[in-house]
Structures are given as structure tokens and as C-alpha cells.
Short mmCIF file of C-alpha atoms in Angstrom, two decimals:
data_model
loop_
_atom_site.label_atom_id
_atom_site.label_comp_id
_atom_site.label_asym_id
_atom_site.label_seq_id
_atom_site.Cartn_x
_atom_site.Cartn_y
_atom_site.Cartn_z
CA MET A 7 143.41 93.46 92.00
CA PRO A 8 139.30 94.13 91.22
CA GLU A 9 138.22 92.61 88.22
CA PHE A 10 137.10 96.11 86.72
CA ALA A 11 140.80 97.32 86.65
CA VAL A 12 141.96 95.04 84.34
CA PHE A 13 140.91 97.72 81.60
CA ARG A 14 142.64 100.10 83.47
CA THR A 15 145.88 97.83 82.78
CA ILE A 16 148.47 98.76 79.97
CA SER A 17 148.07 95.31 78.90
CA PHE A 18 144.31 95.91 77.91
CA ARG A 19 144.76 99.69 76.53
CA LEU A 20 147.36 98.05 73.84
CA ALA A 21 145.01 95.58 72.97
CA ALA A 22 141.97 97.84 72.98
CA SER A 23 144.41 100.15 70.50
CA TYR A 24 145.05 96.96 68.17
CA ALA A 25 141.39 95.77 68.14
CA VAL A 26 140.85 100.01 67.41
CA LEU A 27 143.46 99.91 64.62
CA PHE A 28 141.79 96.58 63.74
CA VAL A 29 138.15 97.76 63.60
CA VAL A 30 139.23 100.70 61.63
CA SER A 31 141.41 98.92 58.91
CA VAL A 32 138.39 96.50 58.40
CA ALA A 33 135.77 99.23 58.21
CA ALA A 34 138.10 101.07 55.58
CA ILE A 35 138.51 97.41 54.00
CA MET A 36 134.99 96.79 53.81
CA GLY A 37 133.70 100.72 52.92
CA ALA A 38 136.21 100.14 49.78
CA ALA A 39 134.65 97.03 48.67
CA TYR A 40 131.19 99.07 49.39
CA ALA A 41 131.66 101.89 47.32
CA PHE A 42 133.67 99.73 44.62
CA ALA A 43 130.39 96.97 44.68
CA THR A 44 127.91 100.00 44.26
CA SER A 45 129.64 101.82 41.40
CA GLU A 46 129.97 98.84 39.72
CA ILE A 47 126.68 97.79 39.93
CA ARG A 48 125.53 101.75 38.43
CA GLY A 49 127.85 101.37 35.89
CA ILE A 50 126.14 97.95 35.17
CA SER A 51 123.10 99.20 34.67
CA GLU A 52 124.21 102.59 33.39
CA ARG A 53 125.51 100.95 30.72
CA GLU A 54 122.07 99.01 29.92
CA ILE A 55 120.46 102.21 29.38
CA LEU A 56 123.32 104.20 27.04
CA HIS A 57 123.15 100.74 25.30
CA ASP A 58 119.10 101.29 24.56
CA MET A 59 119.46 105.31 23.89
CA ALA A 60 121.77 105.02 21.52
CA ALA A 61 119.45 101.67 19.62
CA PHE A 62 116.89 104.05 19.60
CA ARG A 63 118.68 106.95 18.26
CA SER A 64 120.09 104.78 15.30
CA ALA A 65 115.93 103.75 15.01
CA TYR A 66 115.41 107.50 14.85
CA ARG A 67 117.67 107.92 12.30
CA GLU A 68 116.78 105.32 10.00
CA GLY A 69 113.36 105.66 10.15
CA GLY A 70 112.35 108.67 11.83
CA GLY A 71 109.75 108.97 14.43
CA ARG A 72 108.22 105.93 12.96
CA GLU A 73 110.81 103.86 13.39
CA LEU A 74 111.42 105.00 17.12
CA SER A 75 108.12 104.56 18.42
CA LEU A 76 107.87 101.15 16.64
CA ALA A 77 111.58 100.52 18.42
CA VAL A 78 110.19 101.41 22.01
CA ARG A 79 107.01 100.01 21.65
CA GLU A 80 108.86 96.08 20.75
CA ARG A 81 110.99 97.09 23.93
CA SER A 82 108.58 97.98 26.08
CA GLU A 83 106.41 94.67 25.11
CA GLY A 84 109.38 92.24 25.32
CA ALA A 85 111.30 93.85 28.34
CA PRO A 86 111.91 92.10 31.45
CA GLY A 87 110.93 92.94 34.47
CA ASP A 88 113.36 95.55 35.79
CA SER A 89 113.68 97.66 32.25
CA PHE A 90 111.32 100.57 31.70
CA TYR A 91 110.44 102.48 28.17
CA LEU A 92 108.65 105.77 27.56
CA LEU A 93 108.01 107.36 24.25
CA LEU A 94 106.42 111.31 24.65
CA ASP A 95 105.47 113.37 21.55
CA GLU A 96 106.76 116.98 21.21
CA ASN A 97 103.41 118.09 23.76
CA GLY A 98 104.35 115.74 26.21
CA ASP A 99 101.62 113.20 25.11
CA PHE A 100 101.95 109.02 25.48
CA LEU A 101 103.26 107.49 22.38
CA SER A 102 104.46 104.49 23.56
CA GLY A 103 106.29 102.24 26.30
CA ASN A 104 105.45 100.74 29.66
CA ILE A 105 105.65 103.59 32.47
CA PRO A 106 103.22 106.55 32.98
CA ALA A 107 103.79 109.90 30.83
CA GLU A 108 104.48 111.79 34.20
CA LEU A 109 107.67 109.76 35.19
CA TRP A 110 109.46 111.65 32.39
CA ARG A 111 113.24 113.65 33.68
CA GLU A 112 115.75 115.20 31.71
CA GLY A 113 119.51 113.95 32.07
CA TRP A 114 119.94 111.25 35.08
CA PHE A 115 117.48 110.34 37.92
CA GLU A 116 116.35 107.91 40.52
CA GLY A 117 113.70 107.70 42.52
CA ARG A 118 111.37 105.45 44.64
CA MET A 119 107.81 105.49 42.85
CA GLY A 120 104.86 106.25 44.76
CA ASP A 121 101.94 103.46 45.26
CA ALA A 122 99.37 105.43 42.83
CA VAL A 123 102.12 105.87 39.89
CA VAL A 124 102.77 101.61 40.02
CA ARG A 125 99.41 100.99 39.96
CA GLN A 126 99.15 102.79 36.19
CA SER A 127 101.69 100.31 34.82
CA GLN A 128 101.28 96.61 34.88
CA ASP A 129 104.90 96.17 34.23
CA LEU A 130 105.90 98.50 37.41
CA MET A 131 103.19 96.50 39.51
CA ASP A 132 104.70 93.34 38.45
CA ALA A 133 108.17 94.81 39.43
CA ALA A 134 106.82 95.71 42.54
CA ALA A 135 105.63 92.26 42.85
CA MET A 136 108.87 90.44 42.52
CA ASN A 137 110.52 92.75 45.42
CA THR A 138 109.77 91.47 49.17
CA ASP A 139 108.78 94.90 50.34
CA GLY A 140 106.83 95.97 47.58
CA GLU A 141 109.11 98.81 46.21
CA VAL A 142 110.27 100.05 42.87
CA ARG A 143 113.03 102.61 42.55
CA LEU A 144 113.43 104.00 38.71
CA PHE A 145 116.97 105.10 37.39
CA SER A 146 116.68 106.61 34.16
CA HIS A 147 118.21 108.96 31.51
CA GLY A 148 115.97 110.61 29.54
CA GLU A 149 116.89 112.86 26.31
CA ARG A 150 114.98 114.71 23.44
CA LEU A 151 114.94 113.56 19.80
CA GLY A 152 113.97 115.75 17.45
CA ASN A 153 110.64 116.17 18.20
CA PHE A 154 110.26 113.38 21.05
CA ARG A 155 110.59 112.53 24.28
CA LEU A 156 112.81 109.39 25.35
CA LEU A 157 113.40 108.22 28.62
CA THR A 158 115.17 104.26 29.56
CA GLY A 159 115.83 103.09 32.91
CA ARG A 160 115.84 100.39 35.15
CA ASN A 161 114.54 99.42 38.06
CA SER A 162 117.36 100.12 40.93
CA HIS A 163 116.13 98.47 43.85
CA VAL A 164 118.32 95.62 43.80
CA LEU A 165 121.00 98.23 43.76
CA HIS A 166 119.42 99.63 46.95
CA GLU A 167 118.92 96.60 48.33
CA THR A 168 122.37 95.19 47.61
CA GLN A 169 123.72 98.64 49.63
CA GLU A 170 121.44 98.38 52.48
CA ILE A 171 122.87 94.69 52.86
CA MET A 172 126.57 95.56 52.09
CA LEU A 173 126.01 98.08 55.13
CA GLY A 174 124.68 96.23 57.00
CA CYS A 175 127.30 93.90 56.88
CA LEU A 176 129.69 96.45 57.42
CA LEU A 177 127.87 97.50 60.30
CA LEU A 178 127.60 94.35 62.40
CA GLY A 179 131.40 93.03 60.94
CA CYS A 180 132.47 95.97 62.75
CA LEU A 181 130.57 95.92 65.96
CA ALA A 182 131.19 92.07 66.02
CA ILE A 183 135.04 92.67 65.55
CA THR A 184 135.04 95.04 68.42
CA ILE A 185 133.20 92.69 70.47
CA VAL A 186 135.22 90.04 69.82
CA ALA A 187 138.82 92.29 69.83
CA LEU A 188 137.80 93.49 73.50
CA CYS A 189 137.11 90.17 74.95
CA GLY A 190 140.10 88.59 73.27
CA GLY A 191 141.92 91.56 75.10
CA TYR A 192 139.95 90.93 78.67
CA LEU A 193 140.90 87.80 78.18
CA ILE A 194 144.26 87.72 77.06
CA THR A 195 145.10 90.67 79.75
CA ARG A 196 143.53 88.19 83.03
CA GLY A 197 146.89 86.20 82.14
CA PRO A 198 149.14 88.92 82.44
CA VAL A 199 147.24 90.96 85.25
CA ARG A 200 146.96 87.80 87.37
CA ARG A 201 150.85 87.27 87.53
CA VAL A 202 151.13 91.10 87.94
CA ASN A 203 149.12 91.03 91.01
CA ALA A 204 151.10 87.86 91.99
CA ILE A 205 154.82 90.18 92.15
CA ALA A 206 152.52 93.11 93.77
CA GLY A 207 151.37 90.51 96.74
CA LEU A 208 155.17 89.30 97.18
CA THR A 209 156.43 92.75 97.65
CA HIS A 210 153.59 93.04 100.53
CA GLN A 211 154.80 89.99 102.41
CA VAL A 212 158.69 91.26 101.57
CA VAL A 213 157.56 94.73 103.30
CA SER A 214 156.19 92.82 106.22
CA GLY A 215 159.67 90.75 106.38
CA ARG A 216 159.02 86.97 104.57
CA LEU A 217 162.22 86.90 102.42
CA ALA A 218 161.76 83.30 101.36
CA VAL A 219 159.00 83.47 99.77
CA ARG A 220 159.73 83.69 95.93
CA LEU A 221 157.77 83.91 92.35
CA PRO A 222 156.30 81.31 89.92
CA ILE A 223 158.33 81.03 86.76
CA THR A 224 156.75 79.39 83.76
CA ALA A 225 157.86 77.79 80.66
CA ASN A 226 156.92 80.64 78.22
CA GLY A 227 159.91 82.69 78.80
CA ASP A 228 158.74 86.00 78.78
CA GLU A 229 159.15 88.77 79.82
CA ILE A 230 157.24 88.40 83.03
CA ASP A 231 159.02 85.10 83.57
CA ARG A 232 162.31 87.06 82.82
CA LEU A 233 161.07 89.93 85.69
CA SER A 234 160.48 86.95 87.79
CA SER A 235 163.41 85.60 87.80
CA ASP A 236 165.24 89.25 88.35
CA ILE A 237 162.96 89.71 91.22
CA ASN A 238 164.00 86.11 92.67
CA GLY A 239 167.40 86.50 92.51
CA MET A 240 167.28 89.91 94.09
CA LEU A 241 165.13 88.74 97.09
CA ALA A 242 167.93 85.57 97.44
CA ARG A 243 170.58 88.41 97.80
CA ILE A 244 168.78 90.01 100.18
CA GLU A 245 168.09 87.26 101.87
CA ALA A 246 171.77 85.94 101.92
CA LEU A 247 172.98 89.76 102.72
CA MET A 248 170.09 89.81 105.58
CA GLU A 249 170.61 86.26 107.27
CA SER A 250 174.62 87.85 106.86
CA LEU A 251 173.59 90.92 109.27
CA ARG A 252 171.99 88.44 111.85
CA GLN A 253 175.37 86.40 111.82
CA VAL A 254 177.50 89.56 111.69
CA SER A 255 174.86 90.61 114.94
CA THR A 256 175.38 87.60 116.34
CA ASP A 257 179.18 87.18 115.92
CA ILE A 258 179.70 90.74 117.05
CA ALA A 259 178.13 89.99 120.79
CA HIS A 260 179.80 86.57 121.04
CA ASP A 261 183.42 87.20 119.72
CA LEU A 262 183.64 91.17 121.18
CA ARG A 263 181.92 90.20 124.87
CA THR A 264 185.16 88.69 125.67
CA PRO A 265 187.98 91.13 125.46
CA ILE A 266 184.95 94.08 126.31
CA ALA A 267 184.63 92.11 129.07
CA ARG A 268 188.55 91.70 130.10
CA LEU A 269 188.82 95.47 129.37
CA ARG A 270 186.02 96.58 131.86
CA GLN A 271 187.67 93.78 134.06
CA ARG A 272 191.04 95.05 134.15
CA LEU A 273 189.60 98.59 134.58
CA ASP A 274 187.60 97.70 137.37
CA LEU A 275 190.58 96.25 139.73
CA LEU A 276 192.85 99.54 138.72
CA SER A 277 189.86 101.92 140.03
CA ARG A 278 188.81 99.69 143.06
CA ARG A 279 192.37 98.78 144.23
CA PRO A 280 194.62 101.04 142.81
CA PRO A 281 198.43 99.38 142.92
CA GLU A 282 201.22 100.84 144.65
CA ASP A 283 203.72 100.37 142.28
CA ARG A 284 203.68 102.41 139.32
CA ALA A 285 205.15 99.58 137.27
CA GLU A 286 202.02 97.28 137.93
CA PHE A 287 199.43 100.42 137.50
CA THR A 288 201.38 101.02 134.22
CA SER A 289 201.41 97.08 132.79
CA GLY A 290 197.49 97.31 133.67
CA ILE A 291 196.64 100.53 131.67
CA GLU A 292 199.15 99.26 128.79
CA GLY A 293 196.92 95.96 128.79
CA ALA A 294 193.35 97.74 128.71
CA ILE A 295 194.95 99.92 125.68
CA GLU A 296 195.74 96.34 123.89
CA GLU A 297 192.22 95.19 124.10
CA ALA A 298 190.64 98.81 123.19
CA ASP A 299 193.31 98.03 120.17
CA THR A 300 191.50 94.59 119.76
CA ILE A 301 188.38 95.95 119.74
CA ILE A 302 189.51 99.00 117.92
CA GLU A 303 191.13 96.71 115.11
CA THR A 304 187.52 93.98 114.64
CA PHE A 305 185.29 97.36 114.13
CA ASN A 306 187.86 98.71 111.43
CA ALA A 307 187.94 95.28 109.38
CA LEU A 308 184.21 95.19 109.56
CA LEU A 309 184.19 98.36 107.90
CA ARG A 310 187.05 97.69 105.55
CA ILE A 311 184.43 94.74 104.16
CA ALA A 312 181.51 96.67 104.50
CA GLN A 313 183.57 99.10 102.14
CA VAL A 314 184.26 96.29 100.13
CA GLU A 315 180.83 95.29 99.97
CA GLY A 316 179.46 98.20 99.14
CA GLY A 317 180.92 98.13 95.40
CA ALA A 318 182.54 101.39 95.47
CA ARG A 319 186.18 100.72 94.89
CA ARG A 320 184.56 98.95 91.52
CA ALA A 321 185.46 102.54 89.62
CA ARG A 322 189.22 101.59 90.38
CA PHE A 323 189.21 98.40 88.19
CA ARG A 324 191.58 98.45 85.27
CA THR A 325 192.80 94.83 83.51
CA LEU A 326 196.39 94.03 85.02
CA ASP A 327 198.20 90.77 85.34
CA LEU A 328 197.32 88.93 88.41
CA ALA A 329 200.37 86.90 87.36
CA GLU A 330 202.28 90.16 88.90
CA VAL A 331 200.24 90.64 91.69
CA ALA A 332 200.68 86.87 93.00
CA GLU A 333 205.07 87.69 92.61
CA ARG A 334 204.92 90.21 94.14
CA VAL A 335 203.28 88.87 98.11
CA CYS A 336 205.09 85.58 97.73
CA ASP A 337 208.49 87.81 96.99
CA ILE A 338 207.24 89.23 100.66
CA TYR A 339 206.11 87.02 102.12
CA ARG A 340 208.93 83.99 101.37
CA ASP A 341 210.78 85.22 104.20
CA VAL A 342 207.85 85.82 106.53
CA ALA A 343 206.98 82.42 105.89
CA GLN A 344 210.57 81.47 106.84
CA ASP A 345 210.66 83.28 110.02
CA ALA A 346 207.85 81.40 110.93
CA GLY A 347 209.86 78.02 110.33
CA HIS A 348 207.33 77.58 107.28
CA ARG A 349 208.33 77.17 103.76
CA LEU A 350 206.42 79.17 100.74
CA GLU A 351 206.95 77.96 97.40
CA ALA A 352 205.60 79.72 94.06
CA GLU A 353 204.00 78.27 90.94
CA ILE A 354 202.83 80.72 88.68
CA GLU A 355 202.00 80.57 85.59
CA ASP A 356 202.42 84.02 83.40
CA GLN A 357 199.64 86.35 81.67
CA ALA A 358 196.76 85.91 83.79
CA PHE A 359 195.06 89.11 83.22
CA ILE A 360 191.81 90.17 84.92
CA GLU A 361 189.69 93.50 85.41
CA GLY A 362 190.58 93.98 89.11
CA ASP A 363 191.45 96.40 91.46
CA ALA A 364 195.74 95.52 92.24
CA ASP A 365 195.50 96.90 95.88
CA LEU A 366 192.28 94.58 96.49
CA LEU A 367 193.74 91.97 95.01
CA THR A 368 197.28 92.04 97.03
CA GLN A 369 195.40 92.39 100.26
CA LEU A 370 193.50 89.00 99.50
CA LEU A 371 196.56 86.96 98.38
CA VAL A 372 197.75 88.52 101.58
CA ASN A 373 194.97 87.29 104.06
CA LEU A 374 195.26 83.88 102.19
CA VAL A 375 198.73 83.83 103.09
CA GLU A 376 198.98 84.95 106.31
CA ASN A 377 196.12 82.76 107.11
CA ALA A 378 198.12 79.67 106.62
CA ILE A 379 201.29 80.90 108.03
CA ASN A 380 199.38 82.09 111.38
CA HIS A 381 197.38 77.97 111.62
CA VAL A 382 200.18 75.82 110.09
CA PRO A 383 202.08 73.81 112.41
CA GLU A 384 205.81 74.35 111.97
CA PRO A 385 207.59 73.25 109.92
CA GLY A 386 204.29 73.66 107.24
CA LEU A 387 204.34 73.96 103.55
CA ILE A 388 202.60 76.42 101.81
CA VAL A 389 202.24 76.37 98.28
CA VAL A 390 200.61 79.65 96.38
CA SER A 391 199.73 78.84 92.56
CA LEU A 392 198.23 80.39 89.97
CA ARG A 393 196.83 78.87 86.66
CA ARG A 394 194.68 79.50 83.60
CA ALA A 395 191.84 77.16 83.23
CA GLU A 396 188.25 77.09 80.72
CA GLY A 397 188.36 81.10 80.72
CA GLU A 398 189.19 81.35 84.57
CA ALA A 399 192.28 81.84 86.63
CA LEU A 400 192.68 80.00 89.49
CA LEU A 401 194.66 81.23 92.44
CA CYS A 402 195.18 78.80 95.09
CA VAL A 403 196.92 78.78 98.49
CA GLY A 404 197.59 75.18 100.42
CA ASP A 405 199.12 73.90 103.06
CA ASN A 406 199.57 70.47 104.74
CA GLY A 407 198.74 71.53 108.19
CA PRO A 408 196.04 70.33 109.80
CA GLY A 409 192.91 71.36 107.75
CA VAL A 410 189.19 72.41 108.55
CA PRO A 411 186.95 69.71 108.72
CA GLU A 412 184.20 69.47 105.73
CA ALA A 413 181.23 71.02 107.39
CA GLU A 414 183.13 73.93 108.35
CA ARG A 415 184.25 74.85 105.35
CA GLU A 416 181.74 77.00 104.08
CA ARG A 417 181.94 79.11 107.46
CA ILE A 418 185.34 79.79 108.22
CA PHE A 419 184.59 82.69 105.38
CA ARG A 420 181.84 84.27 107.84
CA ARG A 421 182.45 87.11 109.83
CA LEU A 422 184.32 86.88 112.86
CA TYR A 423 184.10 82.86 112.34
CA ARG A 424 186.95 80.76 113.89
CA LEU A 425 187.99 77.36 114.90
CA ASP A 426 187.89 76.36 118.08
CA ARG A 427 191.47 75.31 118.05
CA SER A 428 192.29 78.78 116.86
CA ARG A 429 190.62 80.31 119.16
CA SER A 430 194.19 80.86 121.17
CA THR A 431 195.88 82.30 117.98
CA PRO A 432 196.34 86.01 117.32
CA GLY A 433 193.43 87.49 114.98
CA THR A 434 189.83 88.88 114.28
CA GLY A 435 188.70 86.39 112.36
CA LEU A 436 187.64 88.51 109.43
CA GLY A 437 190.95 87.77 107.44
CA LEU A 438 188.84 84.78 105.08
CA ALA A 439 185.51 86.88 105.21
CA MET A 440 187.52 89.89 103.52
CA VAL A 441 188.97 87.77 101.13
CA ALA A 442 184.98 86.46 100.35
CA ALA A 443 184.24 89.78 100.02
CA ILE A 444 187.03 91.06 97.35
CA ALA A 445 186.40 88.15 95.44
CA GLU A 446 182.62 88.49 94.85
CA LEU A 447 183.40 92.25 94.38
CA HIS A 448 185.54 90.78 91.55
CA GLY A 449 182.98 88.55 90.37
CA ALA A 450 185.25 85.50 91.53
CA SER A 451 184.21 82.00 92.97
CA VAL A 452 186.43 80.98 96.47
CA THR A 453 186.01 77.72 97.38
CA ALA A 454 187.83 75.79 100.57
CA SER A 455 189.17 71.87 99.44
CA ASP A 456 190.63 69.02 101.42
CA ASN A 457 194.36 69.34 100.23
CA ALA A 458 195.27 65.71 101.36
CA PRO A 459 196.69 67.11 103.73
CA GLY A 460 195.97 70.71 104.66
CA LEU A 461 193.77 72.92 103.59
CA ALA A 462 193.36 74.71 99.74
CA LEU A 463 191.78 78.28 99.52
CA GLN A 464 191.02 78.72 95.92
CA VAL A 465 189.88 81.71 94.14
CA ALA A 466 188.65 81.33 90.83
CA PHE A 467 188.56 84.76 88.50
CA PRO A 468 187.27 85.18 85.38
CA LEU A 469 190.14 85.88 82.57
CA SER A 470 189.48 89.68 80.84
CA VAL A 471 187.94 89.64 77.67
CA THR A 472 189.86 92.65 76.22
CA ARG A 473 192.93 90.44 76.45
#
């Protein structure tokens, strides 16, 4: 993914959204602080001006115009550099104060003093000299007292300068926060984007047929790690299914070649040298039909396994007692085992409730028992056991036959797989493959182990949580 594409990612958009929200919040806070500080500073000046006006009114009430003029003169002479006073008579002529008469305004007024006006008053020039920009801003209040016009004011340059500083800080702060937030969002987004790119790259490799690739998983345990873990599990499952498919294809080609070749040979002989005896011809046809039935039976078994692996039968799951299924199968096959020269024993605990399909579970146990009956030399002992242990129902079929070499115990669950010594016995090599498929559908695990002597095939089912 190109670098500029990072800005189109959901992560960056989310980071940018949070940045905008943060900037707006900070701007609102700083704007409120700006308004509050401006109001407070202006309030201080207003209170000082009103305090002076109150003192002048008191002087006027006590001594009239003479006392008022004296009070204004005293205040003007001892005023700090930011305080201004002006007293005019009824004709607008200057009587007292430290600013020119032309600055008289009735009521509240605020404005910048021109240079010509500033030069008319030493106090105004002193105030201008105190400011770096040489500016004086008059914030004043004027009112009439009898025949007099009185004005009291302050230099509001400090207030104006403070407003400019705070406004500048507000704008710079918002700009800095925006830049930092966007850069931070970009840097934070790069990591997830790289990991998403890795997932996208892996999917391209999978499409090209490389099923062995896996995504790296960090120690963070975040959403992408969980997604990567699920994808790795999915790929492992796909790889196993593809390997199974390849193996099935190989096994079908290998195991069906012989019966198909025999079928063709029989038919070829019948076509090239028709027998003179009707019984011999009938025997040849029956042999060909038998070979064809064997092939059909193999394909039907493969189809049944595929249907089980497809998971459609999971809709028929219900809570059932596996002990009842085991008892029923043992009752049916006890006589079958006896006819084959074996003894079938059952060691079954009651109330092993699991979630499953009764018909498929019956098929699973039947396949395990028939596998033992067909491959254990007579007289043999076959034991079907069921017990509960650590949240599982353990169903086991053990025998005292020759067993299976350890190197081949995992292979016996593959489709069409048969031991060399078993190729002369009836069967398709799909019985234990069906067992594995049914077990996987039920979330169970199937294992083959040494029964010392013989073979023990165990299926571990999770117990039902509803019982």
C-alpha cells in the first residue's frame, strides 16, 4: 500500500476524527478562558473608573464646582501612567485634567488615540512610551455634573494587548494540537496498516496456492492478533482439507485401480472368448457385477463421509445419553461377535449425556466394533467401554488382536487406507475414516493406542452442559 494511502485508512480517519474533536474541545475551553479573562480585566477597569466617578460626585455634592475642580486636579497630578481625567465647563472649555478637551465623550467609550492627540498631553505621551508599539487606547466614561462635564478613563492598551496574546495563543495552540494529532494519528496508523498489508499479502499468496504461509502474531493480543490467529486456524484447516483431498485422490486412484482392472479383465474375457457353458457365462457376469458393486460401495461410502464433513447433519443434534447408544449396539453385536468366534464385553457407565446425532453415533460405534471383529484373529476379546472423566465421555473399543504399529496409527483414519495384512479381508478402508469424520462433527477427538496386546480406539466427546 502506498504511503499516501494511509490517510484513507479507517484507523487514520478515526484518529483524525478524535483530533478534530480534541481541537474543538480545546478551542472551546481556551475561548471560554479568553472571554472570561477579557471580561475580568475590563471589569477591573470599569470598577476603577466608576470608583473615581463616585469620588468626584461626592466632591461635587460637598463643595460644588470648586471642590470638583480641585479633586480632578489632584487626581490628574498624582495619577499613574494609565489613568486619565478631564473636567470641562458648560461651554466645553478645559478646566482641569491631564488629557485634551476634544477627548470628551458622554457615556462609555473605547478607542485608539491618534498621534496628534497624544502629543497634546504629557501623560498621554508617557503612557505611549510605556508601550512597545507607542499606542494609547482610551477606555472612558463621561457624564454631566450640573454645568460640568466630567470624564474618567484608563489606558486599555494592556487589555487589548492581552486579548491579542490570548487570541494568538489560542490559534497557535489549536494549530499545534492539530499538527501533533495528525502526525500522531499517522504514526499510530502505520503499525496497523503494515499488519493489514501483511494480511492482504498473505491472501494473495494463498490465492496463488501457497497454503503453508502463516501470519505473525505479536504479544499484544489485540484485535489484529485475534484476527491473525483465526486466519491461521482457517489456513491450517484449508491446508489439511487440501492435503486430505490430494490423499483421497491418490488413494482412490490406487485402491480402485485393482477392482476396476479386474472388472475390465472379466468383461474383456467374456467379450473376446464367449464361454460355451451357460453356467460359466453366468459366473463371469456375476463376478463382474460383484466387482462393480464393490466400486459403487466405495463411492457411496466416500459420499457419506463427505456429507458428514459438510456439517449438514449438525441440525439434527440433540441431547442424548451415549450410554443408551452403546448398550444398544453391544446388544446387537454380541451375537455377531460370537458367530465370528469372538467374545464381546461391555463396561458402560450410565448417564453420559452429550450433544449429537443418534444415528451417526450408532454408525460410529458400529464401525469400531466391526473393525475389531473383522481384524482380530479368533478367538478374540473385544471390550466396549464408556466412562466419564474431566468433562468428557470416553468411548473406547479395545481388542487383544495383533494391534497396529505405532507409525501407522494416525494413518488408519485416512480414507481407503489399509494395512498390508488387511488387504485380503473384506472392506473398503473407509470405516475408520467415517469414525473420524463423525467424531470431528461432534467436536470429539479420536485416538489409537496400544492395548497391550491389541488396539484401543478411543473417542472423547465433550459432555453436554445442559445436564
